[in-house]
CSV table of N, CA and C in Angstrom, one decimal:
chain,number,residue,atom,x,y,z
S,299,VAL,N,6.7,-6.9,1.7
S,299,VAL,CA,7.5,-6.7,0.5
S,299,VAL,C,6.6,-7.1,-0.6
S,300,GLY,N,6.5,-6.2,-1.6
S,300,GLY,CA,5.7,-6.6,-2.8
S,300,GLY,C,6.1,-5.8,-4.0
S,301,LEU,N,5.5,-6.1,-5.1
S,301,LEU,CA,5.9,-5.5,-6.4
S,301,LEU,C,5.1,-4.2,-6.5
S,302,ASN,N,5.7,-3.2,-7.1
S,302,ASN,CA,5.1,-1.9,-7.4
S,302,ASN,C,5.7,-1.5,-8.7
S,303,THR,N,5.0,-1.7,-9.8
S,303,THR,CA,5.5,-1.5,-11.2
S,303,THR,C,4.4,-0.9,-12.1
S,304,GLY,N,4.9,-0.2,-13.1
S,304,GLY,CA,4.0,0.4,-14.1
S,304,GLY,C,4.6,1.5,-14.9
S,305,ALA,N,3.7,2.4,-15.4
S,305,ALA,CA,4.2,3.4,-16.3
S,305,ALA,C,3.8,4.8,-15.7
S,306,MET,N,4.5,5.8,-16.1
S,306,MET,CA,4.3,7.2,-15.6
S,306,MET,C,4.5,8.1,-16.7
S,307,VAL,N,3.6,9.1,-16.7
S,307,VAL,CA,3.8,10.3,-17.6
S,307,VAL,C,4.2,11.5,-16.7
S,308,TYR,N,5.3,12.1,-17.1
S,308,TYR,CA,5.8,13.2,-16.2
S,308,TYR,C,5.9,14.4,-17.1
S,309,TRP,N,5.3,15.5,-16.6
S,309,TRP,CA,5.3,16.8,-17.4
S,309,TRP,C,5.7,17.9,-16.5
S,310,GLN,N,6.8,18.6,-16.9
S,310,GLN,CA,7.3,19.8,-16.2
S,310,GLN,C,6.6,21.0,-16.9
S,311,PHE,N,5.6,21.5,-16.2
S,311,PHE,CA,4.9,22.6,-16.9
S,311,PHE,C,5.3,24.0,-16.5
S,312,SER,N,6.2,24.1,-15.6
S,312,SER,CA,6.9,25.4,-15.3
S,312,SER,C,8.2,25.1,-14.6
S,313,LYS,N,9.0,26.1,-14.4
S,313,LYS,CA,10.4,25.9,-13.9
S,313,LYS,C,10.4,25.1,-12.6
S,314,PRO,N,9.7,25.4,-11.6
S,314,PRO,CA,9.9,24.5,-10.4
S,314,PRO,C,8.8,23.5,-10.2
S,315,LEU,N,7.8,23.4,-11.1
S,315,LEU,CA,6.6,22.5,-10.9
S,315,LEU,C,6.5,21.5,-12.0
S,316,ALA,N,6.1,20.3,-11.6
S,316,ALA,CA,5.8,19.2,-12.6
S,316,ALA,C,4.6,18.4,-12.1
S,317,LEU,N,4.0,17.6,-13.0
S,317,LEU,CA,2.9,16.8,-12.7
S,317,LEU,C,3.2,15.4,-13.2
S,318,SER,N,2.8,14.4,-12.5
S,318,SER,CA,2.9,13.0,-12.9
S,318,SER,C,1.6,12.3,-12.8
S,319,VAL,N,1.3,11.5,-13.8
S,319,VAL,CA,0.2,10.6,-13.7
S,319,VAL,C,0.7,9.2,-14.0
S,320,GLU,N,0.3,8.2,-13.1
S,320,GLU,CA,0.9,6.9,-13.2
S,320,GLU,C,-0.2,5.8,-13.3
S,321,PHE,N,0.1,4.7,-13.9
S,321,PHE,CA,-0.7,3.5,-13.9
S,321,PHE,C,0.1,2.4,-13.4
S,322,LEU,N,-0.2,1.9,-12.2
S,322,LEU,CA,0.6,0.9,-11.5
S,322,LEU,C,-0.1,-0.4,-11.1
S,323,TYR,N,0.6,-1.4,-11.0
S,323,TYR,CA,0.2,-2.7,-10.4
S,323,TYR,C,1.0,-2.7,-9.0
S,324,SER,N,0.2,-2.9,-7.9
S,324,SER,CA,0.9,-2.9,-6.6
S,324,SER,C,0.4,-4.1,-5.8
S,325,GLN,N,1.4,-4.7,-5.1
S,325,GLN,CA,1.1,-5.7,-4.1
S,325,GLN,C,1.2,-5.1,-2.7
S,326,LYS,N,0.2,-5.2,-2.0
S,326,LYS,CA,0.2,-4.6,-0.6
S,326,LYS,C,-0.2,-5.7,0.3
S,327,GLY,N,0.0,-5.5,1.6
S,327,GLY,CA,-0.4,-6.5,2.6
S,327,GLY,C,0.2,-6.3,4.0
S,328,SER,N,0.0,-7.3,4.8
S,328,SER,CA,0.4,-7.1,6.2
S,328,SER,C,0.6,-8.6,6.7
S,329,ARG,N,1.4,-8.7,7.7
S,329,ARG,CA,1.5,-9.9,8.4
S,329,ARG,C,1.9,-9.7,9.9
S,330,SER,N,1.5,-10.6,10.7
S,330,SER,CA,1.9,-10.4,12.1
S,330,SER,C,2.0,-11.8,12.7
S,331,VAL,N,2.9,-11.9,13.7
S,331,VAL,CA,3.0,-13.2,14.5
S,331,VAL,C,2.9,-12.8,16.0
S,332,THR,N,2.0,-13.5,16.7
S,332,THR,CA,1.8,-13.1,18.1
S,332,THR,C,1.9,-14.4,18.9
S,333,GLN,N,2.7,-14.3,20.0
S,333,GLN,CA,2.8,-15.4,20.9
S,333,GLN,C,1.5,-15.4,21.8
S,334,THR,N,0.8,-16.5,21.9
S,334,THR,CA,-0.4,-16.6,22.6
S,334,THR,C,-0.3,-17.9,23.5
S,335,SER,N,-1.2,-18.0,24.4
S,335,SER,CA,-1.3,-19.1,25.3
S,335,SER,C,-2.7,-19.6,25.4
S,336,SER,N,-2.9,-20.9,25.5
S,336,SER,CA,-4.2,-21.5,25.7
S,336,SER,C,-4.1,-22.4,26.9
S,337,PRO,N,-5.2,-22.5,27.8
S,337,PRO,CA,-5.1,-23.4,28.9
S,337,PRO,C,-5.2,-24.9,28.4
S,338,TYR,N,-5.6,-25.1,27.2
S,338,TYR,CA,-5.7,-26.4,26.6
S,338,TYR,C,-4.5,-26.8,25.8
S,339,ALA,N,-3.9,-25.9,25.1
S,339,ALA,CA,-2.8,-26.2,24.2
S,339,ALA,C,-1.5,-25.6,24.7
S,340,GLY,N,-1.5,-24.8,25.7
S,340,GLY,CA,-0.3,-24.2,26.1
S,340,GLY,C,0.1,-23.0,25.2
S,341,PRO,N,1.4,-22.6,25.3
S,341,PRO,CA,1.9,-21.5,24.5
S,341,PRO,C,2.0,-21.9,23.0
S,342,TYR,N,1.7,-20.9,22.1
S,342,TYR,CA,1.8,-21.2,20.7
S,342,TYR,C,1.9,-19.8,20.0
S,343,PHE,N,2.3,-19.8,18.7
S,343,PHE,CA,2.3,-18.6,17.9
S,343,PHE,C,1.1,-18.6,16.9
S,344,SER,N,0.4,-17.4,16.9
S,344,SER,CA,-0.6,-17.3,15.9
S,344,SER,C,-0.1,-16.4,14.8
S,345,LYS,N,-0.5,-16.7,13.6
S,345,LYS,CA,0.0,-15.9,12.4
S,345,LYS,C,-1.1,-15.4,11.6
S,346,TYR,N,-1.0,-14.2,11.2
S,346,TYR,CA,-2.1,-13.5,10.4
S,346,TYR,C,-1.4,-12.9,9.2
S,347,LYS,N,-2.0,-13.1,8.0
S,347,LYS,CA,-1.4,-12.5,6.8
S,347,LYS,C,-2.5,-12.1,5.8
S,348,ILE,N,-2.3,-10.9,5.2
S,348,ILE,CA,-3.1,-10.3,4.2
S,348,ILE,C,-2.3,-10.1,3.0
S,349,ARG,N,-2.8,-10.5,1.8
S,349,ARG,CA,-2.1,-10.1,0.5
S,349,ARG,C,-3.2,-9.5,-0.4
S,350,LEU,N,-2.9,-8.3,-0.9
S,350,LEU,CA,-3.8,-7.5,-1.7
S,350,LEU,C,-3.1,-7.1,-3.0
S,351,ASN,N,-3.8,-7.3,-4.1
S,351,ASN,CA,-3.3,-6.9,-5.4
S,351,ASN,C,-4.2,-5.7,-6.0
S,352,TYR,N,-3.5,-4.6,-6.3
S,352,TYR,CA,-4.2,-3.4,-6.8
S,352,TYR,C,-3.8,-2.9,-8.1
S,353,VAL,N,-4.7,-2.3,-8.8
S,353,VAL,CA,-4.3,-1.4,-9.9
S,353,VAL,C,-4.5,0.0,-9.3
S,354,GLU,N,-3.4,0.9,-9.5
S,354,GLU,CA,-3.5,2.2,-8.9
S,354,GLU,C,-3.3,3.3,-10.0
S,355,ALA,N,-3.9,4.4,-9.7
S,355,ALA,CA,-3.8,5.6,-10.6
S,355,ALA,C,-3.4,6.8,-9.8
S,356,PRO,N,-2.1,6.9,-9.5
S,356,PRO,CA,-1.6,8.1,-8.7
S,356,PRO,C,-1.5,9.3,-9.6
S,357,LEU,N,-1.8,10.5,-9.0
S,357,LEU,CA,-1.6,11.8,-9.6
S,357,LEU,C,-0.8,12.6,-8.6
S,358,LEU,N,0.4,13.1,-9.0
S,358,LEU,CA,1.3,13.8,-8.0
S,358,LEU,C,1.7,15.1,-8.6
S,359,PHE,N,1.8,16.1,-7.8
S,359,PHE,CA,2.4,17.4,-8.2
S,359,PHE,C,3.8,17.4,-7.5
S,360,HIS,N,4.8,17.8,-8.3
S,360,HIS,CA,6.2,17.8,-7.9
S,360,HIS,C,6.8,19.2,-7.8
S,361,TYR,N,7.5,19.4,-6.8
S,361,TYR,CA,8.2,20.7,-6.6
S,361,TYR,C,9.7,20.4,-6.8
S,362,ILE,N,10.3,21.0,-7.9
S,362,ILE,CA,11.7,20.7,-8.2
S,362,ILE,C,12.6,21.6,-7.4
S,363,ILE,N,13.2,21.1,-6.4
S,363,ILE,CA,14.1,21.9,-5.6
S,363,ILE,C,15.4,22.3,-6.4
S,364,SER,N,15.9,21.3,-7.1
S,364,SER,CA,17.1,21.5,-7.9
S,364,SER,C,17.1,20.5,-9.0
S,365,PRO,N,18.0,20.5,-10.0
S,365,PRO,CA,18.0,19.5,-11.0
S,365,PRO,C,18.1,18.0,-10.4
S,366,LYS,N,18.6,17.9,-9.2
S,366,LYS,CA,18.8,16.6,-8.6
S,366,LYS,C,17.7,16.2,-7.7
S,367,TYR,N,17.0,17.1,-7.0
S,367,TYR,CA,16.1,16.8,-5.9
S,367,TYR,C,14.7,17.4,-6.2
S,368,GLN,N,13.6,16.6,-5.8
S,368,GLN,CA,12.3,17.1,-5.9
S,368,GLN,C,11.4,16.4,-4.8
S,369,LEU,N,10.3,17.1,-4.5
S,369,LEU,CA,9.3,16.7,-3.6
S,369,LEU,C,8.0,16.5,-4.3
S,370,GLY,N,7.2,15.5,-3.9
S,370,GLY,CA,5.9,15.2,-4.5
S,370,GLY,C,4.8,15.1,-3.5
S,371,LEU,N,3.6,15.5,-3.9
S,371,LEU,CA,2.5,15.4,-3.1
S,371,LEU,C,1.3,15.1,-4.0
S,372,GLY,N,0.4,14.2,-3.6
S,372,GLY,CA,-0.8,13.9,-4.4
S,372,GLY,C,-1.6,12.8,-3.8
S,373,GLY,N,-2.3,12.1,-4.7
S,373,GLY,CA,-3.2,11.1,-4.2
S,373,GLY,C,-3.3,9.9,-5.2
S,374,SER,N,-3.9,8.8,-4.8
S,374,SER,CA,-4.0,7.7,-5.7
S,374,SER,C,-5.3,7.0,-5.5
S,375,PHE,N,-6.0,6.7,-6.6
S,375,PHE,CA,-7.2,5.9,-6.7
S,375,PHE,C,-6.8,4.5,-6.9
S,376,ASN,N,-7.3,3.6,-6.1
S,376,ASN,CA,-6.9,2.2,-6.1
S,376,ASN,C,-8.1,1.3,-6.3
S,377,ALA,N,-7.9,0.3,-7.2
S,377,ALA,CA,-8.9,-0.7,-7.4
S,377,ALA,C,-8.4,-2.1,-7.1
S,378,LEU,N,-9.1,-2.8,-6.2
S,378,LEU,CA,-8.6,-4.1,-5.8
S,378,LEU,C,-8.9,-5.2,-6.9
S,379,LEU,N,-7.8,-5.9,-7.2
S,379,LEU,CA,-7.9,-6.9,-8.2
S,379,LEU,C,-8.2,-8.3,-7.5
S,380,GLY,N,-7.5,-8.5,-6.4
S,380,GLY,CA,-7.7,-9.8,-5.7
S,380,GLY,C,-7.1,-9.7,-4.3
S,381,SER,N,-7.5,-10.6,-3.5
S,381,SER,CA,-7.0,-10.7,-2.1
S,381,SER,C,-6.9,-12.1,-1.6
S,382,LYS,N,-6.1,-12.2,-0.6
S,382,LYS,CA,-5.9,-13.5,0.1
S,382,LYS,C,-5.6,-13.2,1.5
S,383,GLU,N,-6.3,-13.9,2.4
S,383,GLU,CA,-6.1,-13.7,3.8
S,383,GLU,C,-6.0,-15.0,4.5
S,384,ALA,N,-5.1,-15.1,5.5
S,384,ALA,CA,-4.9,-16.4,6.2
S,384,ALA,C,-4.7,-16.1,7.7
S,385,PHE,N,-5.2,-16.9,8.6
S,385,PHE,CA,-5.0,-16.9,10.0
S,385,PHE,C,-4.8,-18.3,10.5
S,386,THR,N,-3.7,-18.5,11.2
S,386,THR,CA,-3.3,-19.8,11.7
S,386,THR,C,-3.0,-19.6,13.2
S,387,ALA,N,-3.7,-20.3,14.0
S,387,ALA,CA,-3.4,-20.4,15.5
S,387,ALA,C,-2.8,-21.7,15.8
S,388,ILE,N,-3.6,-22.6,16.4
S,388,ILE,CA,-3.1,-24.0,16.6
S,388,ILE,C,-3.4,-24.7,15.3
S,389,TYR,N,-4.4,-24.3,14.6
S,389,TYR,CA,-4.7,-24.9,13.3
S,389,TYR,C,-5.2,-23.7,12.4
S,390,PRO,N,-5.2,-23.9,11.1
S,390,PRO,CA,-5.7,-22.8,10.2
S,390,PRO,C,-7.2,-22.6,10.4
S,391,ILE,N,-7.6,-21.3,10.4
S,391,ILE,CA,-9.0,-20.9,10.6
S,391,ILE,C,-9.5,-20.4,9.3
S,392,HIS,N,-10.7,-20.9,8.9
S,392,HIS,CA,-11.3,-20.4,7.6
S,392,HIS,C,-11.9,-19.0,7.8
S,393,ILE,N,-11.6,-18.2,6.8
S,393,ILE,CA,-12.2,-16.8,6.8
S,393,ILE,C,-13.2,-16.8,5.7
S,394,ASP,N,-14.4,-16.5,6.0
S,394,ASP,CA,-15.5,-16.4,5.1
S,394,ASP,C,-15.4,-15.0,4.3
S,395,GLU,N,-15.0,-15.1,3.1
S,395,GLU,CA,-14.7,-13.8,2.3
S,395,GLU,C,-16.0,-13.0,2.1
S,396,SER,N,-17.2,-13.7,2.1
S,396,SER,CA,-18.4,-12.9,1.9
S,396,SER,C,-18.8,-12.1,3.1
S,397,GLN,N,-18.3,-12.5,4.3
S,397,GLN,CA,-18.5,-11.8,5.5
S,397,GLN,C,-17.4,-10.8,5.9
S,398,ALA,N,-16.2,-11.0,5.3
S,398,ALA,CA,-15.0,-10.2,5.6
S,398,ALA,C,-14.5,-9.6,4.3
S,399,ALA,N,-15.3,-9.1,3.5
S,399,ALA,CA,-14.9,-8.6,2.2
S,399,ALA,C,-14.1,-7.3,2.3
S,400,PHE,N,-13.1,-7.1,1.5
S,400,PHE,CA,-12.4,-5.9,1.4
S,400,PHE,C,-13.1,-4.9,0.4
S,401,ASN,N,-13.0,-3.6,0.7
S,401,ASN,CA,-13.6,-2.6,-0.2
S,401,ASN,C,-12.9,-2.7,-1.6
S,402,LYS,N,-13.6,-2.6,-2.6
S,402,LYS,CA,-13.1,-2.7,-4.0
S,402,LYS,C,-12.3,-1.5,-4.4
S,403,TYR,N,-12.6,-0.3,-3.8
S,403,TYR,CA,-11.9,0.9,-4.2
S,403,TYR,C,-11.5,1.7,-3.0
S,404,THR,N,-10.3,2.2,-3.0
S,404,THR,CA,-9.8,3.0,-1.9
S,404,THR,C,-9.0,4.2,-2.5
S,405,PHE,N,-8.7,5.1,-1.6
S,405,PHE,CA,-8.0,6.4,-2.0
S,405,PHE,C,-6.9,6.6,-1.0
S,406,ASP,N,-5.7,6.9,-1.4
S,406,ASP,CA,-4.6,7.2,-0.6
S,406,ASP,C,-4.0,8.6,-0.8
S,407,LEU,N,-3.4,9.2,0.2
S,407,LEU,CA,-2.6,10.4,0.0
S,407,LEU,C,-1.2,10.0,-0.2
S,408,ILE,N,-0.4,10.7,-1.0
S,408,ILE,CA,1.0,10.3,-1.2
S,408,ILE,C,1.9,11.5,-1.0
S,409,GLY,N,3.0,11.2,-0.4
S,409,GLY,CA,4.2,12.1,-0.2
S,409,GLY,C,5.4,11.4,-0.7
S,410,SER,N,6.2,12.1,-1.5
S,410,SER,CA,7.4,11.5,-2.0
S,410,SER,C,8.6,12.5,-2.0
S,411,VAL,N,9.8,11.9,-2.0
S,411,VAL,CA,11.0,12.6,-2.2
S,411,VAL,C,11.8,11.8,-3.3
S,412,SER,N,12.4,12.6,-4.3
S,412,SER,CA,13.1,11.9,-5.3
S,412,SER,C,14.4,12.5,-5.6
S,413,MET,N,15.4,11.7,-6.1
S,413,MET,CA,16.7,12.2,-6.4
S,413,MET,C,17.1,11.6,-7.7
S,414,MET,N,17.6,12.5,-8.6
S,414,MET,CA,18.0,12.1,-9.9
S,414,MET,C,19.4,11.5,-9.7
S,415,LEU,N,19.6,10.2,-10.1
S,415,LEU,CA,20.9,9.6,-9.9
S,415,LEU,C,21.9,9.8,-11.0
S,416,TRP,N,21.3,9.6,-12.3
S,416,TRP,CA,22.2,9.7,-13.4
S,416,TRP,C,21.4,9.6,-14.7
S,417,LYS,N,21.5,10.6,-15.5
S,417,LYS,CA,20.9,10.6,-16.9
S,417,LYS,C,19.5,10.0,-17.0
S,418,GLY,N,18.5,10.5,-16.3
S,418,GLY,CA,17.2,10.1,-16.4
S,418,GLY,C,16.8,9.0,-15.4
S,419,ILE,N,17.7,8.4,-14.6
S,419,ILE,CA,17.5,7.4,-13.6
S,419,ILE,C,17.2,8.1,-12.3
S,420,MET,N,16.0,7.9,-11.8
S,420,MET,CA,15.5,8.6,-10.6
S,420,MET,C,15.2,7.6,-9.5
S,421,LEU,N,15.7,7.9,-8.3
S,421,LEU,CA,15.4,7.1,-7.1
S,421,LEU,C,14.3,7.8,-6.3
S,422,SER,N,13.3,7.1,-5.9
S,422,SER,CA,12.2,7.8,-5.1
S,422,SER,C,11.8,7.0,-3.9
S,423,ALA,N,11.6,7.7,-2.8
S,423,ALA,CA,11.0,7.2,-1.6
S,423,ALA,C,9.6,7.8,-1.4
S,424,ARG,N,8.6,6.9,-1.2
S,424,ARG,CA,7.2,7.4,-1.2
S,424,ARG,C,6.5,6.8,0.0
S,425,TYR,N,5.6,7.6,0.5
S,425,TYR,CA,4.7,7.0,1.6
S,425,TYR,C,3.3,7.3,1.2
S,426,GLN,N,2.5,6.2,1.2
S,426,GLN,CA,1.1,6.3,0.9
S,426,GLN,C,0.3,6.1,2.2
S,427,TYR,N,-0.6,7.0,2.4
S,427,TYR,CA,-1.4,6.9,3.7
S,427,TYR,C,-2.9,6.7,3.2
S,428,GLY,N,-3.5,5.6,3.6
S,428,GLY,CA,-4.9,5.3,3.3
S,428,GLY,C,-5.8,6.2,4.0
S,429,ILE,N,-6.7,6.9,3.2
S,429,ILE,CA,-7.7,7.8,3.9
S,429,ILE,C,-9.1,7.2,3.8
S,430,THR,N,-9.3,6.1,3.0
S,430,THR,CA,-10.5,5.4,3.0
S,430,THR,C,-10.1,3.9,3.4
S,431,PRO,N,-11.0,3.3,4.2
S,431,PRO,CA,-10.6,2.0,4.8
S,431,PRO,C,-10.6,0.9,3.7
S,432,LEU,N,-9.7,-0.1,3.8
S,432,LEU,CA,-9.8,-1.2,2.9
S,432,LEU,C,-10.8,-2.2,3.4
S,433,ARG,N,-11.2,-2.1,4.7
S,433,ARG,CA,-12.3,-2.9,5.3
S,433,ARG,C,-12.8,-2.2,6.5
S,434,SER,N,-14.1,-2.1,6.7
S,434,SER,CA,-14.6,-1.4,7.9
S,434,SER,C,-14.6,-2.4,9.1
S,435,TRP,N,-14.6,-1.8,10.3
S,435,TRP,CA,-14.4,-2.6,11.5
S,435,TRP,C,-15.4,-3.8,11.7
S,436,ASP,N,-16.6,-3.6,11.2
S,436,ASP,CA,-17.6,-4.6,11.3
S,436,ASP,C,-17.4,-5.8,10.3
S,437,HIS,N,-16.5,-5.7,9.4
S,437,HIS,CA,-16.2,-6.8,8.5
S,437,HIS,C,-14.8,-7.4,8.8
S,438,VAL,N,-14.1,-6.9,9.8
S,438,VAL,CA,-12.8,-7.5,10.2
S,438,VAL,C,-13.0,-8.7,11.0
S,439,PRO,N,-12.4,-9.9,10.5
S,439,PRO,CA,-12.6,-11.1,11.3
S,439,PRO,C,-12.0,-10.9,12.7
S,440,VAL,N,-12.7,-11.4,13.7
S,440,VAL,CA,-12.2,-11.3,15.1
S,440,VAL,C,-11.5,-12.6,15.5
S,441,PHE,N,-10.2,-12.6,15.6
S,441,PHE,CA,-9.4,-13.8,16.0
S,441,PHE,C,-8.8,-13.6,17.4
S,442,GLN,N,-8.4,-12.4,17.7
S,442,GLN,CA,-7.7,-12.2,18.9
S,442,GLN,C,-8.0,-10.8,19.4
S,443,ALA,N,-7.6,-10.5,20.6
S,443,ALA,CA,-7.9,-9.2,21.2
S,443,ALA,C,-7.4,-8.1,20.3
S,444,GLY,N,-8.3,-7.1,20.2
S,444,GLY,CA,-7.9,-5.9,19.4
S,444,GLY,C,-8.3,-5.9,17.9
S,445,MET,N,-8.5,-7.1,17.4
S,445,MET,CA,-9.0,-7.2,16.0
S,445,MET,C,-10.5,-7.1,16.0
S,446,GLY,N,-11.0,-6.5,14.9
S,446,GLY,CA,-12.4,-6.4,14.8
S,446,GLY,C,-13.0,-5.2,15.6
S,447,THR,N,-12.1,-4.3,16.0
S,447,THR,CA,-12.6,-3.1,16.8
S,447,THR,C,-12.3,-1.8,16.1
S,448,ARG,N,-11.6,-1.9,14.9
S,448,ARG,CA,-11.4,-0.6,14.2
S,448,ARG,C,-11.2,-1.0,12.7
S,449,ASP,N,-11.4,0.1,11.9
S,449,ASP,CA,-11.2,-0.1,10.4
S,449,ASP,C,-9.8,-0.5,10.1
S,450,GLN,N,-9.6,-1.2,8.9
S,450,GLN,CA,-8.3,-1.5,8.4
S,450,GLN,C,-8.0,-0.5,7.3
S,451,TYR,N,-6.7,0.0,7.2
S,451,TYR,CA,-6.3,0.9,6.2
S,451,TYR,C,-5.0,0.4,5.6
S,452,ASN,N,-4.7,0.8,4.4
S,452,ASN,CA,-3.4,0.6,3.7
S,452,ASN,C,-2.5,1.8,4.0
S,453,ASN,N,-1.4,1.6,4.6
S,453,ASN,CA,-0.3,2.5,4.7
S,453,ASN,C,0.9,1.8,4.2
S,454,MET,N,1.7,2.5,3.3
S,454,MET,CA,2.7,1.8,2.6
S,454,MET,C,3.9,2.7,2.3
S,455,ALA,N,5.1,2.2,2.6
S,455,ALA,CA,6.4,2.9,2.2
S,455,ALA,C,6.9,2.1,0.9
S,456,THR,N,7.3,2.9,-0.1
S,456,THR,CA,7.8,2.4,-1.3
S,456,THR,C,9.1,3.0,-1.7
S,457,PHE,N,10.1,2.2,-2.1
S,457,PHE,CA,11.3,2.7,-2.7
S,457,PHE,C,11.4,2.2,-4.1
S,458,ARG,N,11.6,3.2,-5.0
S,458,ARG,CA,11.4,2.8,-6.4
S,458,ARG,C,12.6,3.4,-7.3
S,459,ILE,N,12.8,2.8,-8.4
S,459,ILE,CA,13.7,3.4,-9.4
S,459,ILE,C,12.9,3.6,-10.6
S,460,ALA,N,13.0,4.8,-11.2
S,460,ALA,CA,12.3,5.1,-12.4
S,460,ALA,C,13.3,5.6,-13.5
S,461,TYR,N,12.9,5.4,-14.7
S,461,TYR,CA,13.7,6.0,-15.8
S,461,TYR,C,12.8,7.0,-16.5
S,462,LEU,N,13.3,8.2,-16.7
S,462,LEU,CA,12.5,9.2,-17.4
S,462,LEU,C,13.1,9.4,-18.7
S,463,PHE,N,12.3,9.2,-19.8
S,463,PHE,CA,12.8,9.4,-21.2
S,463,PHE,C,12.9,10.9,-21.5
């Protein structure tokens, strides 16, 4: 769960079609908890967490189904502002950011569905699918089985309320 806020310019250039350009601040990330066992320490829980802060510039084309409903499709250019990553097994493990750096820029595809609720207030559900990795497999820290064997991507579901002037 994170913040997704900013400004949008929305232009309906024909009866069923519109275009939106946005400038957003987004918090993305991931977390997992895995039960593990060690012959020395016995069973324990390992915890992994990534927190990423981005400035995003989405561009979407909207198809207006009716005055109440519309579909959107487009993409987003993302610039990483900052990151924090933590892994704790029996004890916290240091992650060398110079060896496990995230890519500064990524690109996502976006699909959305929106519903006009009342006098300019719009509810949107959006899915962003990362098409460029936020980190390549050879920079992913290897802590447990399966990690460090494939690229990491941002995929995100967002529920938003917007006000259109």
